[in-house]
CSV table of C-alpha atoms and ligand atoms in Angstrom, one decimal:
chain,number,residue,atom,x,y,z
A,963,MET,CA,0.0,-4.0,-22.2
A,964,SER,CA,2.1,-1.9,-19.8
A,965,ILE,CA,0.9,0.9,-17.5
A,966,THR,CA,1.9,4.4,-18.1
A,967,GLY,CA,0.8,7.9,-17.2
A,968,GLY,CA,1.4,8.6,-13.6
A,969,ALA,CA,1.8,12.3,-12.6
A,970,ILE,CA,3.9,14.3,-10.2
A,971,VAL,CA,2.0,16.8,-8.1
A,972,ASP,CA,3.6,19.7,-6.1
A,973,LEU,CA,2.5,19.3,-2.5
A,974,ARG,CA,4.5,22.1,-0.8
A,975,THR,CA,8.0,23.3,-0.1
A,976,ASP,CA,10.2,21.0,-2.3
A,977,LEU,CA,7.9,18.0,-1.6
A,978,TYR,CA,6.1,16.2,-4.3
A,979,ALA,CA,3.9,13.1,-4.7
A,980,TRP,CA,3.8,10.8,-7.7
A,981,LEU,CA,0.3,9.5,-8.2
A,982,PRO,CA,-0.4,6.5,-10.5
A,983,PRO,CA,-2.8,6.8,-13.4
A,984,ARG,CA,-5.6,4.9,-11.8
A,985,ARG,CA,-6.7,2.8,-8.8
A,986,GLY,CA,-6.2,-0.9,-8.6
A,987,TRP,CA,-3.9,-3.5,-7.2
A,988,GLY,CA,-0.2,-2.4,-7.1
A,989,LEU,CA,-0.7,1.2,-8.1
A,990,ALA,CA,0.7,3.1,-5.2
A,991,ASN,CA,1.5,6.7,-4.4
A,992,CYS,CA,5.2,7.7,-3.9
A,993,GLY,CA,6.9,10.8,-2.6
A,994,LEU,CA,9.9,12.9,-3.6
A,995,LEU,CA,11.7,15.4,-1.3
A,996,VAL,CA,14.3,17.6,-3.0
A,997,SER,CA,17.1,19.7,-1.5
A,998,PRO,CA,20.3,21.2,-2.8
A,999,ARG,CA,22.2,18.4,-0.9
A,1000,GLY,CA,20.3,15.4,-2.0
A,1001,ALA,CA,16.8,14.0,-2.8
A,1002,LEU,CA,14.9,11.1,-1.5
A,1003,TRP,CA,11.9,9.0,-2.5
A,1004,ILE,CA,9.3,7.6,-0.2
A,1005,ASP,CA,8.4,4.3,-1.8
A,1006,THR,CA,8.8,3.4,-5.5
A,1007,PRO,CA,6.4,2.2,-8.2
A,1008,TYR,CA,5.8,-1.5,-8.7
A,1009,ASP,CA,7.7,-2.3,-11.8
A,1010,PRO,CA,10.8,-0.9,-13.6
A,1011,LEU,CA,8.8,0.8,-16.3
A,1012,LEU,CA,6.7,2.8,-13.9
A,1013,ALA,CA,9.7,3.5,-11.6
A,1014,GLY,CA,11.6,4.7,-14.6
A,1015,GLN,CA,8.8,7.1,-15.4
A,1016,PHE,CA,8.8,8.4,-11.8
A,1017,LEU,CA,12.6,8.8,-12.0
A,1018,VAL,CA,12.4,10.8,-15.3
A,1019,GLU,CA,9.8,13.1,-13.7
A,1020,SER,CA,11.9,13.4,-10.5
A,1021,GLU,CA,15.1,14.3,-12.3
A,1022,LYS,CA,13.3,17.3,-13.9
A,1023,LEU,CA,12.9,18.7,-10.4
A,1024,LEU,CA,16.5,18.1,-9.1
A,1025,PRO,CA,19.1,20.8,-8.9
A,1026,ASP,CA,22.3,20.1,-10.9
A,1027,GLY,CA,24.5,17.5,-9.4
A,1028,VAL,CA,21.7,16.1,-7.1
A,1029,ASN,CA,20.5,12.5,-7.4
A,1030,VAL,CA,17.8,10.6,-5.6
A,1031,ASP,CA,20.1,8.8,-3.2
A,1032,ARG,CA,17.8,7.5,-0.5
A,1033,VAL,CA,14.5,5.6,-0.5
A,1034,ILE,CA,12.3,5.1,2.5
A,1035,VAL,CA,10.1,2.0,2.1
A,1036,THR,CA,6.9,2.3,4.0
A,1037,HIS,CA,6.5,-1.5,4.0
A,1038,ALA,CA,7.6,-4.6,2.3
A,1039,ASN,CA,4.9,-5.1,-0.3
A,1040,GLY,CA,6.4,-5.1,-3.8
A,1041,ASP,CA,4.2,-2.3,-5.0
A,1042,HIS,CA,6.1,0.1,-2.7
A,1043,PHE,CA,9.7,-1.0,-3.3
A,1044,TRP,CA,10.3,-3.3,-6.2
A,1045,GLY,CA,11.0,-0.3,-8.5
A,1046,ALA,CA,14.1,0.6,-6.4
A,1047,GLY,CA,16.2,-1.2,-9.0
A,1048,VAL,CA,16.2,2.0,-11.1
A,1049,LEU,CA,18.3,3.6,-8.3
A,1050,PRO,CA,21.1,1.0,-7.9
A,1051,ASP,CA,23.3,3.2,-5.7
A,1052,ALA,CA,20.6,4.5,-3.3
A,1053,GLU,CA,20.4,3.8,0.4
A,1054,ILE,CA,17.1,1.9,1.0
A,1055,ILE,CA,15.6,2.2,4.4
A,1056,ALA,CA,13.0,-0.1,6.0
A,1057,THR,CA,12.0,-1.3,9.4
A,1058,ARG,CA,13.7,-4.3,10.9
A,1059,GLU,CA,10.3,-5.9,11.1
A,1060,ALA,CA,9.7,-5.5,7.3
A,1061,LYS,CA,12.4,-8.2,6.8
A,1062,GLU,CA,9.9,-10.7,8.2
A,1063,HIS,CA,7.2,-9.7,5.7
A,1064,MET,CA,9.7,-9.9,2.8
A,1065,HIS,CA,9.9,-13.7,3.3
A,1066,TYR,CA,6.1,-13.8,2.8
A,1067,GLU,CA,6.3,-12.2,-0.6
A,1068,PRO,CA,7.4,-13.9,-3.8
A,1069,THR,CA,10.4,-12.5,-5.6
A,1070,PRO,CA,9.6,-10.2,-8.6
A,1071,ARG,CA,10.5,-12.9,-11.1
A,1072,GLN,CA,8.5,-15.6,-9.3
A,1073,GLN,CA,5.5,-13.3,-9.3
A,1074,HIS,CA,6.0,-12.5,-13.0
A,1075,ALA,CA,6.0,-16.2,-13.8
A,1076,LEU,CA,3.0,-16.8,-11.6
A,1077,VAL,CA,1.0,-14.1,-13.5
A,1078,ALA,CA,2.4,-15.0,-17.0
A,1079,ASP,CA,2.0,-18.7,-16.6
A,1080,GLY,CA,-1.3,-18.8,-14.7
A,1081,ASP,CA,-4.1,-20.7,-16.3
A,1082,PRO,CA,-6.8,-18.1,-17.2
A,1083,ALA,CA,-9.4,-20.9,-17.0
A,1084,THR,CA,-8.9,-21.0,-13.2
A,1085,PRO,CA,-10.2,-18.2,-10.9
A,1086,LEU,CA,-6.7,-17.5,-9.6
A,1087,GLY,CA,-5.0,-17.4,-13.0
A,1088,ALA,CA,-7.7,-15.2,-14.4
A,1089,TYR,CA,-7.6,-12.8,-11.4
A,1090,LEU,CA,-3.8,-12.5,-11.4
A,1091,GLY,CA,-3.8,-11.9,-15.2
A,1092,ARG,CA,-6.4,-9.3,-15.0
A,1093,HIS,CA,-5.0,-7.3,-12.0
A,1094,PHE,CA,-1.3,-7.9,-12.3
A,1095,GLY,CA,-0.8,-8.8,-16.0
A,1096,ASP,CA,0.1,-5.2,-17.0
A,1097,PHE,CA,3.2,-5.1,-14.8
A,1098,ASP,CA,6.5,-6.5,-16.0
A,1099,TRP,CA,9.0,-8.0,-13.6
A,1100,SER,CA,10.5,-10.5,-16.1
A,1101,ALA,CA,14.0,-9.0,-15.5
A,1102,THR,CA,13.5,-7.5,-12.0
A,1103,GLU,CA,16.1,-8.5,-9.4
A,1104,PRO,CA,14.9,-8.7,-5.8
A,1105,VAL,CA,15.5,-5.4,-3.8
A,1106,HIS,CA,17.3,-5.6,-0.5
A,1107,PRO,CA,17.1,-2.6,1.9
A,1108,THR,CA,20.5,-1.4,3.0
A,1109,THR,CA,19.4,0.2,6.3
A,1110,TYR,CA,17.1,-1.4,8.9
A,1111,PHE,CA,15.9,0.4,12.0
A,1112,THR,CA,13.5,0.0,14.9
A,1113,GLY,CA,11.4,2.6,16.6
A,1114,GLU,CA,12.1,6.1,15.5
A,1115,LEU,CA,14.5,7.4,12.8
A,1116,GLU,CA,15.2,11.1,12.4
A,1117,LEU,CA,16.9,12.1,9.1
A,1118,THR,CA,17.7,15.4,7.6
A,1119,LEU,CA,17.8,16.3,4.0
A,1120,GLY,CA,19.2,19.8,3.4
A,1121,ASP,CA,17.2,22.0,5.8
A,1122,TYR,CA,14.4,19.5,6.1
A,1123,ALA,CA,13.7,17.1,8.9
A,1124,VAL,CA,12.3,13.7,8.0
A,1125,GLN,CA,10.8,11.8,10.9
A,1126,VAL,CA,10.3,8.1,10.3
A,1127,SER,CA,8.3,6.0,12.8
A,1128,ALA,CA,8.0,2.2,12.8
A,1129,LEU,CA,4.6,0.9,13.7
A,1130,PRO,CA,3.3,-2.3,15.4
A,1131,PRO,CA,1.9,-4.9,12.9
A,1132,ALA,CA,-0.9,-3.2,10.9
A,1133,HIS,CA,-1.1,-3.4,7.1
A,1134,THR,CA,1.9,-5.7,7.2
A,1135,THR,CA,4.5,-6.5,9.9
A,1136,GLY,CA,7.0,-3.7,9.5
A,1137,ASP,CA,5.0,-0.7,8.4
A,1138,LEU,CA,6.3,2.9,8.9
A,1139,ILE,CA,5.0,6.4,8.5
A,1140,VAL,CA,7.0,9.4,7.4
A,1141,TYR,CA,6.3,12.9,8.8
A,1142,LEU,CA,7.8,16.0,7.2
A,1143,PRO,CA,7.3,18.8,9.8
A,1144,THR,CA,8.3,21.7,7.5
A,1145,GLN,CA,5.8,20.5,5.0
A,1146,ARG,CA,3.3,19.4,7.6
A,1147,THR,CA,2.8,16.3,5.5
A,1148,VAL,CA,2.6,12.5,6.3
A,1149,PHE,CA,3.2,9.7,3.9
A,1150,SER,CA,1.2,6.9,5.6
A,1151,GLY,CA,1.9,3.9,3.4
A,1152,ASP,CA,-0.9,1.4,3.4
A,1153,VAL,CA,-2.3,2.0,6.8
A,1154,ILE,CA,-4.6,4.4,4.8
A,1155,PHE,CA,-6.3,3.5,1.5
A,1156,SER,CA,-8.2,6.7,0.6
A,1157,SER,CA,-11.3,7.4,-1.3
A,1158,THR,CA,-13.2,10.6,-2.0
A,1159,PRO,CA,-16.6,11.2,-3.8
A,1160,GLU,CA,-14.6,12.8,-6.6
A,1161,GLN,CA,-12.0,10.0,-6.8
A,1162,PRO,CA,-13.3,6.7,-5.4
A,1163,GLY,CA,-10.6,4.3,-4.2
A,1164,ASP,CA,-10.5,0.6,-3.4
A,1165,HIS,CA,-11.2,-1.4,-0.3
A,1166,PRO,CA,-8.1,-1.7,1.8
A,1167,VAL,CA,-6.3,-5.0,2.1
A,1168,HIS,CA,-4.6,-5.7,5.5
A,1169,TRP,CA,-2.3,-8.7,5.7
A,1170,ALA,CA,-1.3,-8.4,9.4
A,1171,GLY,CA,-3.6,-6.5,11.7
A,1172,PRO,CA,-5.3,-6.4,14.0
A,1173,LEU,CA,-7.5,-3.6,12.8
A,1174,ASP,CA,-7.0,-1.9,16.2
A,1175,ASN,CA,-3.4,-1.4,15.2
A,1176,VAL,CA,-4.4,0.0,11.8
A,1177,ILE,CA,-6.8,2.5,13.5
A,1178,ASP,CA,-4.0,3.4,16.0
A,1179,ALA,CA,-1.7,4.1,13.1
A,1180,CYS,CA,-4.3,6.4,11.6
A,1181,GLU,CA,-4.7,8.2,15.0
A,1182,ARG,CA,-0.9,8.5,15.0
A,1183,VAL,CA,-1.0,10.2,11.6
A,1184,LEU,CA,-3.6,12.7,12.9
A,1185,ALA,CA,-1.5,13.3,16.1
A,1186,THR,CA,1.4,14.7,14.0
A,1187,GLY,CA,-0.8,17.6,13.2
A,1188,ALA,CA,-0.2,17.1,9.5
A,1189,GLU,CA,-2.4,19.1,7.1
A,1190,VAL,CA,-1.6,16.9,4.1
A,1191,ILE,CA,-1.8,13.1,4.2
A,1192,VAL,CA,-0.5,11.0,1.3
A,1193,PRO,CA,-2.0,7.5,1.7
A,1194,GLY,CA,-0.4,4.4,0.2
A,1195,HIS,CA,-3.2,4.3,-2.4
A,1196,GLY,CA,-5.9,6.7,-3.4
A,1197,PRO,CA,-6.2,10.5,-3.4
A,1198,VAL,CA,-4.3,12.9,-1.1
A,1199,LEU,CA,-6.3,13.8,2.0
A,1200,GLY,CA,-6.6,16.2,4.8
A,1201,PRO,CA,-7.2,15.2,8.4
A,1202,ASP,CA,-11.0,14.8,7.9
A,1203,GLY,CA,-10.3,12.2,5.2
A,1204,VAL,CA,-8.3,10.2,7.7
A,1205,ARG,CA,-11.2,10.5,10.2
A,1206,ASP,CA,-13.5,9.1,7.6
A,1207,HIS,CA,-11.1,6.3,7.0
A,1208,ILE,CA,-11.1,5.4,10.7
A,1209,GLY,CA,-14.9,5.2,10.4
A,1210,TYR,CA,-14.5,2.6,7.6
A,1211,LEU,CA,-11.9,0.6,9.6
A,1212,SER,CA,-14.1,0.7,12.8
A,1213,TYR,CA,-17.1,-0.5,10.8
A,1214,VAL,CA,-15.2,-3.5,9.3
A,1215,ARG,CA,-13.7,-4.3,12.7
A,1216,GLU,CA,-17.1,-4.3,14.4
A,1217,ARG,CA,-18.6,-6.5,11.7
A,1218,ALA,CA,-15.7,-8.9,11.7
A,1219,HIS,CA,-15.9,-9.3,15.5
A,1220,ALA,CA,-19.6,-9.9,15.5
A,1221,LEU,CA,-19.5,-12.3,12.6
A,1222,HIS,CA,-16.6,-14.2,14.1
A,1223,ALA,CA,-18.6,-14.5,17.4
A,1224,ALA,CA,-21.5,-15.9,15.4
A,1225,GLY,CA,-19.3,-18.5,13.8
A,1226,VAL,CA,-19.6,-17.2,10.3
A,1227,PRO,CA,-16.7,-18.3,8.1
A,1228,VAL,CA,-14.5,-15.6,6.5
A,1229,PRO,CA,-15.8,-15.6,2.9
A,1230,GLU,CA,-19.4,-15.5,4.1
A,1231,ALA,CA,-18.5,-12.7,6.5
A,1232,ALA,CA,-17.0,-10.7,3.6
A,1233,ARG,CA,-20.1,-11.5,1.5
A,1234,ARG,CA,-22.4,-10.1,4.2
A,1235,VAL,CA,-20.3,-7.0,4.7
A,1236,VAL,CA,-20.4,-6.3,0.9
A,1237,ARG,CA,-24.2,-6.9,0.9
A,1238,GLU,CA,-24.7,-4.3,3.7
A,1239,GLY,CA,-23.6,-1.8,1.0
A,1240,ARG,CA,-22.0,0.8,3.2
A,1241,TYR,CA,-19.2,1.5,0.8
A,1242,PRO,CA,-20.6,0.8,-2.7
A,1243,ALA,CA,-18.1,3.2,-4.5
A,1244,LEU,CA,-15.0,1.2,-3.3
A,1245,GLY,CA,-13.4,-1.2,-5.8
A,1246,LEU,CA,-12.0,-4.6,-5.1
A,1247,PRO,CA,-14.5,-5.7,-2.4
A,1248,GLU,CA,-12.9,-9.2,-2.6
A,1249,ARG,CA,-10.0,-7.8,-0.5
A,1250,LEU,CA,-12.4,-7.9,2.5
A,1251,VAL,CA,-11.6,-11.7,2.5
A,1252,VAL,CA,-8.0,-10.8,3.4
A,1253,THR,CA,-8.7,-8.1,5.9
A,1254,ILE,CA,-11.5,-10.0,7.7
A,1255,GLY,CA,-9.3,-13.2,7.6
A,1256,SER,CA,-6.5,-11.3,9.3
A,1257,GLU,CA,-8.8,-10.0,12.0
A,1258,TYR,CA,-10.2,-13.6,12.5
A,1259,ARG,CA,-6.6,-14.9,13.1
A,1260,HIS,CA,-6.2,-12.4,15.9
A,1261,LEU,CA,-9.5,-13.5,17.4
A,1262,ASP,CA,-8.9,-17.3,17.2
A,1263,GLY,CA,-5.1,-17.6,17.0
A,1264,SER,CA,-5.1,-19.4,13.7
A,1265,ALA,CA,-2.0,-19.4,11.5
A,1266,LEU,CA,-1.3,-17.2,8.5
A,1267,PRO,CA,-2.0,-19.2,5.4
A,1268,GLY,CA,0.3,-18.9,2.4
A,1269,VAL,CA,-0.2,-15.9,0.1
A,1270,LEU,CA,-1.3,-18.1,-2.8
A,1271,ARG,CA,-4.0,-19.7,-0.7
A,1272,VAL,CA,-5.2,-16.2,0.3
A,1273,MET,CA,-5.2,-15.0,-3.3
A,1274,SER,CA,-7.1,-18.0,-4.4
A,1275,GLU,CA,-9.8,-17.2,-1.9
A,1276,VAL,CA,-9.8,-13.6,-3.1
A,1277,ALA,CA,-10.0,-14.7,-6.8
A,1278,ALA,CA,-12.9,-17.1,-6.0
A,1279,PHE,CA,-14.8,-14.3,-4.2
A,1280,ALA,CA,-14.2,-11.8,-7.0
A,1281,GLN,CA,-15.5,-14.3,-9.6
A,1282,GLU,CA,-18.6,-14.9,-7.6
A,1283,THR,CA,-19.2,-11.2,-6.9
A,1284,GLU,CA,-18.7,-10.3,-10.6
A,1285,ALA,CA,-21.0,-13.1,-11.7
A,1286,SER,CA,-23.8,-11.8,-9.5
A,1287,CYS,CA,-23.2,-8.1,-10.4
A,1288,THR,CA,-25.2,-6.8,-13.4
A,1289,GLY,CA,-23.7,-3.3,-13.4
A,1290,GLY,CA,-20.2,-4.4,-14.1
A,1291,GLY,CA,-17.1,-4.0,-11.9
A,1292,PRO,CA,-15.2,-0.9,-11.0
A,1293,GLU,CA,-12.5,-1.4,-13.6
B,762,ZN,ZN1,0.3,-1.0,-1.4
């Protein structure tokens, strides 16, 4: 089964966001900025079908003769740029550091095979099938950014300035944020996973860290003075929503540091944080295994395990949590 039904929303002054149909792994928000002299995307959906839907919706908003000819990639997770294949002639912009993270990710076809051929009798196979099985990368070529930068990059699109800032390692190595001063809007990528009472989101998943850097990135978003913040996943926010998210990140950081100091292993630390019940509305609590694991590595200098090993731990944790949960999961 494939995923359909994302929607474009008009943010302000030729700036739009494409919001996916639901929460969950891989369903990321994207941006579209339109001018008479060109159009750009900020991130792309995860697979060609979703990216094609976003492209059809984008083209309805473009003046005659204008194409989407640039894509700014907030970071090198496939759910933010593997859809760029629908724009074969576009310039694709990423941070130089994002290159490093790309080597950590499987190619789209490798991932497709991993999901399609996974044994549903194993926790990992069942988990990947359940959370990634509706995407289709069976014919997706790897995407290679065409422009890498470090530090700050200032672009213009028609009359609009587009300020792109590379960040220290946070969600991944190689994150960036995009500030559009005319629209007073930031696209933050995955340094923010939002949630509101009306539209609950998922627990963040941070592969690099430390959480101090994720919190600093959120502070940087606030320091732009933006009134509208489009996170990588979850509903569009105002500054207060970002402040709430800093509260979540500070809580997880505090618990991770205390549990690390007490010698509690990562899965048990994640279990205890879930049991404390501070954020019961958030989906995918198993992602705390990744985020707390990343924080532990900064505290003890241990090496980054391979992504499959991490996902196996996530899957095992999810199976255990779902087995002990009588109310059913979020999805
Ligand atoms: Zn993402």
